[in-house]
Coordinates of C-alpha atoms and ligand atoms in Angstrom, one line a residue:
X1 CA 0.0 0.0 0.0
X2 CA 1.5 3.3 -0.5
X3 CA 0.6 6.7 0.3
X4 CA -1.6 9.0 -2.4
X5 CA 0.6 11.9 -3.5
X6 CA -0.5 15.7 -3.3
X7 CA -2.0 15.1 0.0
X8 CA -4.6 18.3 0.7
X9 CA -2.3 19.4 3.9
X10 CA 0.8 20.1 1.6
X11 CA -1.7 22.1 -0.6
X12 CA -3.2 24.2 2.8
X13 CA -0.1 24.3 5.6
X14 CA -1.8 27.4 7.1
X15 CA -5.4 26.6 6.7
X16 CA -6.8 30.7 7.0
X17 CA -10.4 30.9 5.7
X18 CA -9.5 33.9 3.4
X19 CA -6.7 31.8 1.5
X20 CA -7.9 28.6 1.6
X21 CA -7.5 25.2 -0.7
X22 CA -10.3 22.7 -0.2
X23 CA -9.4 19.2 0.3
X24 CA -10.9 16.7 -1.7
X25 CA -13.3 14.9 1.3
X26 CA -16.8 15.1 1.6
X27 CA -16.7 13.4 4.5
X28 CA -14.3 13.9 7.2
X29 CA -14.4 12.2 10.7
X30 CA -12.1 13.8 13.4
X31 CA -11.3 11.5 16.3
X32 CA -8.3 11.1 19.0
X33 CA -6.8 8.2 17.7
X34 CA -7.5 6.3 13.9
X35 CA -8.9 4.0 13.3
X36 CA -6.2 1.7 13.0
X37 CA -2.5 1.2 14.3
X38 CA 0.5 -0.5 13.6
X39 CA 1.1 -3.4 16.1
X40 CA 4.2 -5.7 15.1
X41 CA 4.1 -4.6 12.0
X42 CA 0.9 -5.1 11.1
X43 CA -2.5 -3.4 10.7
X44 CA -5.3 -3.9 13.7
X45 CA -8.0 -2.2 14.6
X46 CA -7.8 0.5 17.5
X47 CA -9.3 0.5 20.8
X48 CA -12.5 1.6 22.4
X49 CA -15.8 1.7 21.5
X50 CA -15.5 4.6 19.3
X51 CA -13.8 3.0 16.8
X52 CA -15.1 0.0 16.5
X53 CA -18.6 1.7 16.0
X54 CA -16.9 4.4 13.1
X55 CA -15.3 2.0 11.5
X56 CA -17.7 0.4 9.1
X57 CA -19.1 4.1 9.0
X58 CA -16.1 5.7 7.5
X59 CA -15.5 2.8 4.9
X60 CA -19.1 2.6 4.0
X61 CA -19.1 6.2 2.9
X62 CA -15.5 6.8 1.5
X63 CA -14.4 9.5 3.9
X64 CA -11.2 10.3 5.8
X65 CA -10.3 10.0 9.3
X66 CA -7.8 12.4 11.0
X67 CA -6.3 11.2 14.1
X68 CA -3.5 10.3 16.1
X69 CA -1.7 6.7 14.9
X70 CA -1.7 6.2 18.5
X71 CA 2.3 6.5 18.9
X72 CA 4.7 9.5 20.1
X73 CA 7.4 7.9 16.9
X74 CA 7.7 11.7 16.0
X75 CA 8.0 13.7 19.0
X76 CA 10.3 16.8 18.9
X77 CA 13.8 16.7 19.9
X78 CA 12.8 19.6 21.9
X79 CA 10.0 17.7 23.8
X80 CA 12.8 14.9 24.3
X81 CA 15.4 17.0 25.7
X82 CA 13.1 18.9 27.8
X83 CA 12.6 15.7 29.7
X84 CA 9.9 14.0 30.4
X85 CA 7.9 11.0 28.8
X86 CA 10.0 8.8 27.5
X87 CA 8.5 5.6 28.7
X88 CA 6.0 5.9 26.1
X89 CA 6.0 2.7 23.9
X90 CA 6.7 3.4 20.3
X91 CA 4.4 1.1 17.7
X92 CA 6.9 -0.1 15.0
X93 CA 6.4 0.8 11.3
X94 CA 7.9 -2.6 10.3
X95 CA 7.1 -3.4 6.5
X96 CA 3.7 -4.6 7.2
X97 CA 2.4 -1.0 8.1
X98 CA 2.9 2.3 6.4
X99 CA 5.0 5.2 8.1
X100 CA 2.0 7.0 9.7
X101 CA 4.3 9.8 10.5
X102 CA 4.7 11.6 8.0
X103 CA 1.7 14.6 6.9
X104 CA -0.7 13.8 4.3
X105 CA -3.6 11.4 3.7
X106 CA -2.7 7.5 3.4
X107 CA -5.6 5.0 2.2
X108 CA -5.5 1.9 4.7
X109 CA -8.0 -0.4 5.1
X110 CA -10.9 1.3 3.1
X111 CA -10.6 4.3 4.9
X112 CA -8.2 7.6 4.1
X113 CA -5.9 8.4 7.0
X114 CA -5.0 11.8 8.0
X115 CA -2.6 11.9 10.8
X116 CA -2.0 13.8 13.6
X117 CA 1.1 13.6 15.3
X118 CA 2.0 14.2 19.0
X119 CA 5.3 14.5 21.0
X120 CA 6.1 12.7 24.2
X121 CA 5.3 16.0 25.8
X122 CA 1.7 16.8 23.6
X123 CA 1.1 13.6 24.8
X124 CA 1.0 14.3 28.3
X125 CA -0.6 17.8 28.5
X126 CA -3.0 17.0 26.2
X127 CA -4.0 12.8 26.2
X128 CA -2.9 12.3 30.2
X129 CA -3.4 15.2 31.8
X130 CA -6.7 16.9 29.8
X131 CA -8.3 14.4 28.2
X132 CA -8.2 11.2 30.8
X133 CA -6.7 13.4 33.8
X134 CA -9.4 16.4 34.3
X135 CA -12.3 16.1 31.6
X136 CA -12.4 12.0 31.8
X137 CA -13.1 11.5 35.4
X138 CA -15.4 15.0 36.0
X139 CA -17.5 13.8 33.1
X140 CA -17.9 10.5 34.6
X141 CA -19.7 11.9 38.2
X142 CA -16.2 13.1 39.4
X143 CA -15.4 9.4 40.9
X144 CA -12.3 10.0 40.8
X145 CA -10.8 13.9 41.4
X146 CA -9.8 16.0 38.4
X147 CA -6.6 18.0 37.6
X148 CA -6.6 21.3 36.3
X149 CA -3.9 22.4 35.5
X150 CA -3.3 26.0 33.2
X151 CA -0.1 24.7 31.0
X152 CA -1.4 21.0 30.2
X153 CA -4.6 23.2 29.1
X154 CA -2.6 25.5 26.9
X155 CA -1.7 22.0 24.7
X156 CA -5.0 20.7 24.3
X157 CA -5.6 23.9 22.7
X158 CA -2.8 23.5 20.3
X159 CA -3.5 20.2 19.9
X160 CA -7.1 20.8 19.2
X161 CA -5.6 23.8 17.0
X162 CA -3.3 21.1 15.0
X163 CA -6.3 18.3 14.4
X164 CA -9.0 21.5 13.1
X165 CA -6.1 22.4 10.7
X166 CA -5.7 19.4 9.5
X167 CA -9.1 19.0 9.0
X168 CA -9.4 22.3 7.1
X169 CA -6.8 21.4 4.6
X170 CA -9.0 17.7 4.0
X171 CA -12.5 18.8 3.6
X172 CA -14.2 19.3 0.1
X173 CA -15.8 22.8 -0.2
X174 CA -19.5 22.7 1.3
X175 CA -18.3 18.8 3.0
X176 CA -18.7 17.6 6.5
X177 CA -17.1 17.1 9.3
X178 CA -17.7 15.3 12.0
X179 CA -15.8 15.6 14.8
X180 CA -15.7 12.9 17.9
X181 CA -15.3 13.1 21.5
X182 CA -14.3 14.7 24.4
X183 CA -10.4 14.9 23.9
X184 CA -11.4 17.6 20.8
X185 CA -14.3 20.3 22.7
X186 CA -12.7 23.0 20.8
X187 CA -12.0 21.9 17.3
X188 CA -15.8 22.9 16.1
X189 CA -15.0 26.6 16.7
X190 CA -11.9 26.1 15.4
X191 CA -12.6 24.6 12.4
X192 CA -15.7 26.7 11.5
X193 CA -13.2 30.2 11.4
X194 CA -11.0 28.0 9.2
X195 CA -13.6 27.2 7.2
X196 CA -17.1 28.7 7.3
X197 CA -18.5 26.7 4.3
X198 CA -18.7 23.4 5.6
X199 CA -21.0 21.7 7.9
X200 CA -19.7 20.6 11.5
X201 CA -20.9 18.1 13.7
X202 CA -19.7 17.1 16.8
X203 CA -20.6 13.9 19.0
X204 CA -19.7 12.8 22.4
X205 CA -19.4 9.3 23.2
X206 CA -19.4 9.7 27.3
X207 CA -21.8 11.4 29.6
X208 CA -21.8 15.3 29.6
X209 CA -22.1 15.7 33.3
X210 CA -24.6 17.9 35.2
X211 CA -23.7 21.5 35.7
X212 CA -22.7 21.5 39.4
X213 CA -19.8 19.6 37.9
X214 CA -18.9 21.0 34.9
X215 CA -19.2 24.7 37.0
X216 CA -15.9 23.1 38.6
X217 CA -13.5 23.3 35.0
X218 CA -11.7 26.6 34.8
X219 CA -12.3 26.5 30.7
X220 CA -16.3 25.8 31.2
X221 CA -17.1 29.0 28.8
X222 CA -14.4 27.6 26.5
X223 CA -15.5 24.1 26.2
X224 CA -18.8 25.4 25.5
X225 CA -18.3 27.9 23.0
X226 CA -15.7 25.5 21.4
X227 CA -19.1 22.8 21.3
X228 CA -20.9 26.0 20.2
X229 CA -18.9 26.3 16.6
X230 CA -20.7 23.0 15.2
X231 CA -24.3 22.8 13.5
X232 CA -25.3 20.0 15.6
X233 CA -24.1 18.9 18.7
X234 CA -25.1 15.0 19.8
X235 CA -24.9 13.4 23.0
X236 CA -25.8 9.4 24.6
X237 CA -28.6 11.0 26.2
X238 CA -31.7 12.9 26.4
X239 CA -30.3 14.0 29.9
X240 CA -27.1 15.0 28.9
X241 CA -28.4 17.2 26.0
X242 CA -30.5 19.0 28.5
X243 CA -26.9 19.5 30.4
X244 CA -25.7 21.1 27.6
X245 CA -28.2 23.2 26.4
X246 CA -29.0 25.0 30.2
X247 CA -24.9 25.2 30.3
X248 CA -25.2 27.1 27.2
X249 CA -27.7 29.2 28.6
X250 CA -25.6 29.8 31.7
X251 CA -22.2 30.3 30.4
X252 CA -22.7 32.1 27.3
X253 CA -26.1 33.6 27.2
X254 CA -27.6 30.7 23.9
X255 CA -31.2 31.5 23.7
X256 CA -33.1 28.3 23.2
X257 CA -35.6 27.4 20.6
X258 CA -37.5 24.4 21.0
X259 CA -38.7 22.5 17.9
X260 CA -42.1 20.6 17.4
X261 CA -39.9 17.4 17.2
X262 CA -38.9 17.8 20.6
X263 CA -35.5 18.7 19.8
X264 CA -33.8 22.1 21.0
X265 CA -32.3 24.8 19.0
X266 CA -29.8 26.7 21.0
X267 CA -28.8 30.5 19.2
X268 CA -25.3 31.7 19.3
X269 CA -23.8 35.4 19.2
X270 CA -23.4 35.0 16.0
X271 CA -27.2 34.3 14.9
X272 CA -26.9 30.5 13.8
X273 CA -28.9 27.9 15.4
X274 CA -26.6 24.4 17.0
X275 CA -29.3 22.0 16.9
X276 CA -28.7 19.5 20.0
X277 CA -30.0 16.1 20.6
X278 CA -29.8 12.3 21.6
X279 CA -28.5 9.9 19.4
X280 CA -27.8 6.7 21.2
X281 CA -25.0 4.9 19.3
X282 CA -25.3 1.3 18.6
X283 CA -23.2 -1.6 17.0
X284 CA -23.0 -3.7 13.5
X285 CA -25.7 -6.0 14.3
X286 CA -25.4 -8.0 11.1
X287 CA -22.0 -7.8 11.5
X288 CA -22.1 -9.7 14.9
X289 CA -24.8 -11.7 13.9
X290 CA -22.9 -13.2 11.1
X291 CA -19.8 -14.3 13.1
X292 CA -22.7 -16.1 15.8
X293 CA -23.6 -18.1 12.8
X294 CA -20.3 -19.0 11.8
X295 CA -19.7 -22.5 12.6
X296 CA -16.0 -21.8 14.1
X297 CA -17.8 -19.6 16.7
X298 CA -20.7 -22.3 17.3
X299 CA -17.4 -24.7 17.9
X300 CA -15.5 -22.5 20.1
X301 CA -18.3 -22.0 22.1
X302 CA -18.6 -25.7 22.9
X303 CA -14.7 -25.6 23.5
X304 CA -15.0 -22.9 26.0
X305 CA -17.4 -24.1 28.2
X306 CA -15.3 -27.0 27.9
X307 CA -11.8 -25.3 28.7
X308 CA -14.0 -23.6 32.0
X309 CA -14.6 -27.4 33.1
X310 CA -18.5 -27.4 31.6
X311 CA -19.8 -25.0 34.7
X312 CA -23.7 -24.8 35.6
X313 CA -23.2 -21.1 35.0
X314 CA -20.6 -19.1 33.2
X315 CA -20.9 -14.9 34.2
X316 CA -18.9 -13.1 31.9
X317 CA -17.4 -9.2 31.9
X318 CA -15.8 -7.3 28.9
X319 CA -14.4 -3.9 29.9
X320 CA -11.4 -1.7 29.6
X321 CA -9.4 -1.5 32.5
X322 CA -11.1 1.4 33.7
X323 CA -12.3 2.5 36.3
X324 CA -15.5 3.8 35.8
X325 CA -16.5 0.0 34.7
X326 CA -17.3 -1.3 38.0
X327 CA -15.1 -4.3 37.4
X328 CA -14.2 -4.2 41.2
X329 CA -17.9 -3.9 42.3
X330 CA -18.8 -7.3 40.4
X331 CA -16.3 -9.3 41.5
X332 CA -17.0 -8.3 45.4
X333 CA -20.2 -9.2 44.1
X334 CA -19.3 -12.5 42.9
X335 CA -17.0 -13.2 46.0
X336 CA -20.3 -12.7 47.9
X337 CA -22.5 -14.7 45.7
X338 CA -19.7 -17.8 46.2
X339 CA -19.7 -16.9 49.8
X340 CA -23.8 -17.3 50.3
X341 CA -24.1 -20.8 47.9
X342 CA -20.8 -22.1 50.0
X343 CA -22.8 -21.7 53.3
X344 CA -26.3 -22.9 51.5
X345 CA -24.2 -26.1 50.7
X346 CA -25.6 -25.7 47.3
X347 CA -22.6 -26.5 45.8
X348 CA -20.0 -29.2 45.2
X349 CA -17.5 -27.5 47.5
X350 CA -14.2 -27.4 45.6
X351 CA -14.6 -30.2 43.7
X352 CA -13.2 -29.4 39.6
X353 CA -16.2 -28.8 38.3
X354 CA -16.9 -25.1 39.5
X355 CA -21.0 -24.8 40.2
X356 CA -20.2 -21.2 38.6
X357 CA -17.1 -19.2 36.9
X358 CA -16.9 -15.5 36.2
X359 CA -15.0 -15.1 33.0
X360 CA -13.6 -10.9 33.5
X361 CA -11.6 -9.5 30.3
X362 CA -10.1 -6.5 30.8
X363 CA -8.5 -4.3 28.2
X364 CA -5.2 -2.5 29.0
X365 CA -4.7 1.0 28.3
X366 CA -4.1 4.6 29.8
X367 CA -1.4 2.9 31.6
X368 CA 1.0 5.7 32.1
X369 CA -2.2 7.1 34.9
X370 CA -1.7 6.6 38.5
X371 CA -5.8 6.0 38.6
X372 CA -5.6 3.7 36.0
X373 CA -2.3 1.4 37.8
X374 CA -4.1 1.6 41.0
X375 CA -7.0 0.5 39.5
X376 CA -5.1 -2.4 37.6
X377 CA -3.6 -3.6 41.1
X378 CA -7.1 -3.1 43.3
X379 CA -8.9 -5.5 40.7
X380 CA -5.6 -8.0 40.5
X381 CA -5.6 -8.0 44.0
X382 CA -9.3 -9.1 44.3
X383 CA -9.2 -11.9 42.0
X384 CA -6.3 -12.9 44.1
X385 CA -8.4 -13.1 47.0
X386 CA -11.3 -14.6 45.4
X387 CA -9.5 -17.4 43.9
X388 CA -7.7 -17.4 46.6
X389 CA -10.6 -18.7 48.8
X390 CA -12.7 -20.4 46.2
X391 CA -10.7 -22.4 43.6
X392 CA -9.7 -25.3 43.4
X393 CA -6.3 -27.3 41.7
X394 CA -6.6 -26.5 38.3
X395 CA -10.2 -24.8 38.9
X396 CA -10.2 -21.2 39.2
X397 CA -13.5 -19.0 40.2
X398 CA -12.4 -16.4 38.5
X399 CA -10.8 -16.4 35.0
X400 CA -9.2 -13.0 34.6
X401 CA -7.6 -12.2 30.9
X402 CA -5.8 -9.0 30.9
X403 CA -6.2 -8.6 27.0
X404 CA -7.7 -7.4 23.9
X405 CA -10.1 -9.8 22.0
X406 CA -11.1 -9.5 18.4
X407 CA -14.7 -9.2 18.0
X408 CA -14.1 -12.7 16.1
X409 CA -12.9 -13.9 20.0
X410 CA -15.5 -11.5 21.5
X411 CA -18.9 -13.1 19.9
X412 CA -18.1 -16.7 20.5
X413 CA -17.4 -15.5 24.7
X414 CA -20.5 -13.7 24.5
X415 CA -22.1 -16.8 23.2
X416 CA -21.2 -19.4 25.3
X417 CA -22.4 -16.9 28.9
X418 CA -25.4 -17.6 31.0
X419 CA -25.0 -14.4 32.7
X420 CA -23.2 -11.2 31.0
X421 CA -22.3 -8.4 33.9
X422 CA -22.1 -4.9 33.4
X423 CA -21.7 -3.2 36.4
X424 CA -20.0 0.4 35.2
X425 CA -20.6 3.3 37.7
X426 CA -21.2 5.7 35.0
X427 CA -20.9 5.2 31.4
X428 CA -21.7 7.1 28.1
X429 CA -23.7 4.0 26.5
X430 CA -21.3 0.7 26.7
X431 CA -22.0 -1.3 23.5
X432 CA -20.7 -4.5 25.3
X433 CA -24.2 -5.1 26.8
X434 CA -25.7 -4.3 23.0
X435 CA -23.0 -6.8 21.1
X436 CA -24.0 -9.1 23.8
X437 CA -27.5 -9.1 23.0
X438 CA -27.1 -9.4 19.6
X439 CA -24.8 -12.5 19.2
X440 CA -27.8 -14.2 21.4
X441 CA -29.8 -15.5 18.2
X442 CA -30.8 -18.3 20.5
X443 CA -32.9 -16.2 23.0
X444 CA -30.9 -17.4 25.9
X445 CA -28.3 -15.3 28.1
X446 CA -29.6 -13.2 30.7
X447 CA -27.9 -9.3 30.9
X448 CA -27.1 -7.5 34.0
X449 CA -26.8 -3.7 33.4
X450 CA -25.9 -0.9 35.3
X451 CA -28.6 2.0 35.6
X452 CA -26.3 4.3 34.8
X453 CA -25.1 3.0 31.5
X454 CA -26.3 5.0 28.8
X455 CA -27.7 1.7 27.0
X456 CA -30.2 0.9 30.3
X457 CA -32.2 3.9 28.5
X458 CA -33.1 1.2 25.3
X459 CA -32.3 -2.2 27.2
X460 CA -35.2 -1.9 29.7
X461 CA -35.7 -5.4 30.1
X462 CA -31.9 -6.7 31.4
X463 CA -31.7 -7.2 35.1
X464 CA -30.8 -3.7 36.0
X465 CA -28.9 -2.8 38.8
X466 CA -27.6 0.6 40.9
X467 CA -23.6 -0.6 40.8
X468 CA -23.5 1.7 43.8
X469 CA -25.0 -0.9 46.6
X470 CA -23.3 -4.1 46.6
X471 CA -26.4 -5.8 48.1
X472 CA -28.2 -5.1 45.2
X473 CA -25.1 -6.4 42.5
X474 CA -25.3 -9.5 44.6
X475 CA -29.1 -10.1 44.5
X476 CA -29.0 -9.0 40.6
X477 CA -26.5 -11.6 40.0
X478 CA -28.7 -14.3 41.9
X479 CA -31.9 -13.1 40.5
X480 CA -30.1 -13.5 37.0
X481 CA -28.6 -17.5 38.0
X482 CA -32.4 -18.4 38.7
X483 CA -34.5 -17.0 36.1
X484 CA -36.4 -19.1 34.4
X485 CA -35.4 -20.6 31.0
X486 CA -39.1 -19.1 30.0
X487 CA -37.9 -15.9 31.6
X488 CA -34.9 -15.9 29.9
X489 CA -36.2 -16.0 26.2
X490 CA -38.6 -13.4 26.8
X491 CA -36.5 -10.7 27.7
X492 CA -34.0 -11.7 25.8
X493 CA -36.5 -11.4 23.1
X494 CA -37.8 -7.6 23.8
X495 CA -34.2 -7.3 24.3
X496 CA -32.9 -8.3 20.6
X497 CA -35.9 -6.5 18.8
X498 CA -34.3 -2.9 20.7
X499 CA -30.9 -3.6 19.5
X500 CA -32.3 -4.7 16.1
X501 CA -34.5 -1.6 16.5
X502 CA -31.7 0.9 15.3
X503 CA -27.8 -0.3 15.0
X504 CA -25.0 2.0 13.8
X505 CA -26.0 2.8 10.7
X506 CA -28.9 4.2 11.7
X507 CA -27.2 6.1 14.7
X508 CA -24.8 7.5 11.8
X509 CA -27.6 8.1 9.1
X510 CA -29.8 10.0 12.0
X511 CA -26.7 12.0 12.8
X512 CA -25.5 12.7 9.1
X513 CA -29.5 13.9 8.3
X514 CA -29.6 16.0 11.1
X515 CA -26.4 17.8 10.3
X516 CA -28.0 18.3 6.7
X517 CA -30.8 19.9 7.8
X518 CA -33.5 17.5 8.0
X519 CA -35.5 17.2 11.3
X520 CA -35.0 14.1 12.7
X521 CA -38.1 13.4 14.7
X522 CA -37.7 12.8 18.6
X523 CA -34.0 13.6 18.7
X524 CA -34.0 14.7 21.8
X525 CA -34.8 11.0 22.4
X526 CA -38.0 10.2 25.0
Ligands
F6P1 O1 -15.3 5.9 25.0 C1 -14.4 6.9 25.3 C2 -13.1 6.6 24.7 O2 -12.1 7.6 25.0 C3 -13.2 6.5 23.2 O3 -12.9 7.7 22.6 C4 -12.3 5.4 22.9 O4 -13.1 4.5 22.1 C5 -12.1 4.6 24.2 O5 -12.6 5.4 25.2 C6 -10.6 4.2 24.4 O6 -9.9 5.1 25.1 P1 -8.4 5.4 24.7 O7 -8.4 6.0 23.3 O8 -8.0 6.4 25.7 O9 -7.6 4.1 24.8

């Protein structure tokens, strides 16, 4: 694969509005990272949820993607020598992968790339410290305390400066953008004074929190007349639209319109109308239903349960190592569930063939965070214990895989559960409960969800559970163990027709038609 020549960047370095050179995109998704990276010299897809639901997106509708490629391979001597950061893992361009760090736009895997490059020390100002340090953990109910911090802020601007210009120099005249997530607030203002004749769109992907904590961020009026600078502005949540659109009021003075489609209109200084509204993401369900019916997956399954030591009940949990995904509360939950069968003698004691398992995959990243080491060695620690006190020779309770899975591995997992826990203390939707749901074409599987994951609003009929009080995470667990195989199918039924109800595409399309002007009924969502 090589790179196309006469990349749009070379023909726009500076990017102004009054002397600008379209790209050639009609389409042009923004995001941290792309949507792929080079590991060991070869191509895989990037982490997170983000991704995996853009993905099929971008390729479906020939646009480009600018991003980081997810290493610091070009930092700046000067960011070097000025210290820091230098335990950052570089990815390798081997042969396999094209050199990602070089400007310009390189077609990989059906999608044009547009990179991004960070030093060591953009890195950590604008990734570690912004992004995951201070907006990350205040967005998610402040459960863990931000860091503000007035220099590290100074480079997410330039940062968001550097991704809006690259954008500028990518986008066809009168083409969209679309811009993703909170580690790029500002890059809709920024990309609108660049380039007033395009349409901009911006989407967050977790929870915009309520305003006694956003009130806390130093750059509040920033972030929101950064937001301010797209057309449309989409959230998880009817709730956290509402959020925005009283911050708005608040911080900047937005009037606000309300439309007969019960979605909001909010008016800027400058007399144009941001249109903001819920549009809960989803996943490929054909996608996912298509590797259940492979027969490789419907083997694996049967290999799995067999590998576990063919348990009554298998629970399963699919998270990144984070820890705003409850991973800790579920398995002081399980720990307790083990504790209560022990002492109803329900079980076979520690005989090798475990009554029940919990299966937990966690997927590393953000590992250069204290929050996110401590959080490595709390949940390490507690499947120590648990196994500690409830396996047997060869037999663990817990089977804890510190690892990414393909969605190839993923399905057949999902597949061959009784019981699929997701426990996160606040999250902006989690598609793990929705890909779960949708590789069960056999109406079985029974789905614990947190109340305060965005996807409880659609997946009324899971078990749902407050993560917050352990009794209740114990009791949902047991109440899932003894449903009834009757149970099981029906809400696993009412569950499959909501997922089926509206997957990514139609996420995307509702988003794309809103940002083109047509009202999209209900977008505020009910
Ligand atoms: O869901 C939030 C998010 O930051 C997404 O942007 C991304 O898909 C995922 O988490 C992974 O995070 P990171 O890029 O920090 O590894």
């Amino acid at each position: 694969m090589s790179a196309a020549s006469g990349s749009a960047s070379e023909n726009n370095p500076g990017g102004r509005a009054d002397d600008r050179v379209s790209g050639r995109h009609e389409l042009v998704i923004v995001a941290n990272r792309l949507p792929v990276q080079c590991v060991d010299g070869e191509w895989s897809t990037s982490p997170g949820g983000l991704v995996r639901a853009m993905l099929g997106v971008a390729r479906g509708r020939g646009g480009a993607w600018v991003g980081w490629p997810g290493d610091t391979a070009a930092q700046t001597p000067e960011a070097t020598a000025a210290g820091a950061h230098e335990a950052i893992p570089h990815l390798p361009h081997d042969a396999g992968c094209l050199d990602l760090s070089t400007q310009g736009v390189h077609p990989v895997e059906g999608v044009d790339l547009v990179p991004v490059t960070l030093s060591a020390d953009e890195f950590h100002h604008y990734y570690e410290r912004i992004s995951n340090g201070a907006l990350w953990p205040l967005y998610h109910d402040a459960i863990r305390p931000s860091v503000f911090d007035a220099a590290s802020w100074s480079v997410y601007r330039d940062v968001n400066r550097r991704f809006a210009e690259s954008v500028a120099a990518t986008v066809a005249a009168g083409g969209t953008v679309w811009v993703h997530d909170y580690h790029l607030q500002l890059v809709p203002e920024m990309v609108r004074e660049l380039r007033p004749d395009v349409k901009i769109g911006f989407f967050l992907h977790i929870p915009f929190p309520p305003q006694e904590l956003f009130m806390r961020l130093p750059w509040r009026e920033e972030i929101i007349r950064g937001l301010l600078g797209a057309d449309v502005v989409g959230f998880q949540r009817r709730v956290a639209a509402e959020n925005f659109v009283a911050l708005a009021h608040r911080l900047v003075g937005s009037g606000i319109v309300e439309s007969d489609h019960s979605a909001v209109g909010v008016q800027t200084d400058d007399g144009r109308l941001v249109h903001v509204g819920a549009f809960p993401i989803s996943i490929d369900v054909d996608e996912i239903e298509e590797i259940a019916r492979r027969p490789a997956s419907v083997e694996r399954v049967r290999q799995i349960r067999q590998q576990l030591g063919d348990p009554e009940a298998i629970l399963l949990g699919v998270d990144r190592l984070d820890y705003t995904k409850g991973i800790d509360v579920r398995l002081a939950g399980f720990a307790s569930l083990l504790e209560s069968r022990r002492a109803g003698a329900e079980t076979t004691g520690r005989d090798c063939k475990p009554p029940i398992v919990l299966v937990q995959i966690a997927v590393p990243g953000r590992e250069g965070l204290d929050d996110y080491v401590e959080e490595r060695r709390k949940i390490e620690q507690l499947v120590g214990a648990v196994n500690g006190d409830h396996a047997a020779l060869g037999c663990p309770a817990v089977h804890y895989l510190r690892t990414s899975l393909s969605l190839e591995d993923l399905v057949p997992l999902y597949m061959a559960a009784d019981v699929m826990l997701v426990t996160p203390l606040r999250d902006g939707m989690n598609l793990v409960a929705k890909e779960f749901v949708a590789s069960r074409a056999d109406k079985s599987g029974v789905l614990v969800l947190s109340e305060f994951a965005g996807a409880s609003d659609e997946l009324t009929d899971a078990i749902l559970v407050n993560p917050h009080d352990p009794d209740a995470v114990v009791d949902a667990m047991r109440c899932a163990l003894e449903l009834s195989a009757e149970e099981r199918r029906e809400r696993m039924t009412l569950l499959r027709k909501a997922v089926a109800g509206s997957d990514v595409h139609d996420w995307a399309e509702a988003f794309l038609r809103s940002l083109a002007g047509e009202a999209v009924p209900g977008s505020l969502g009910d």
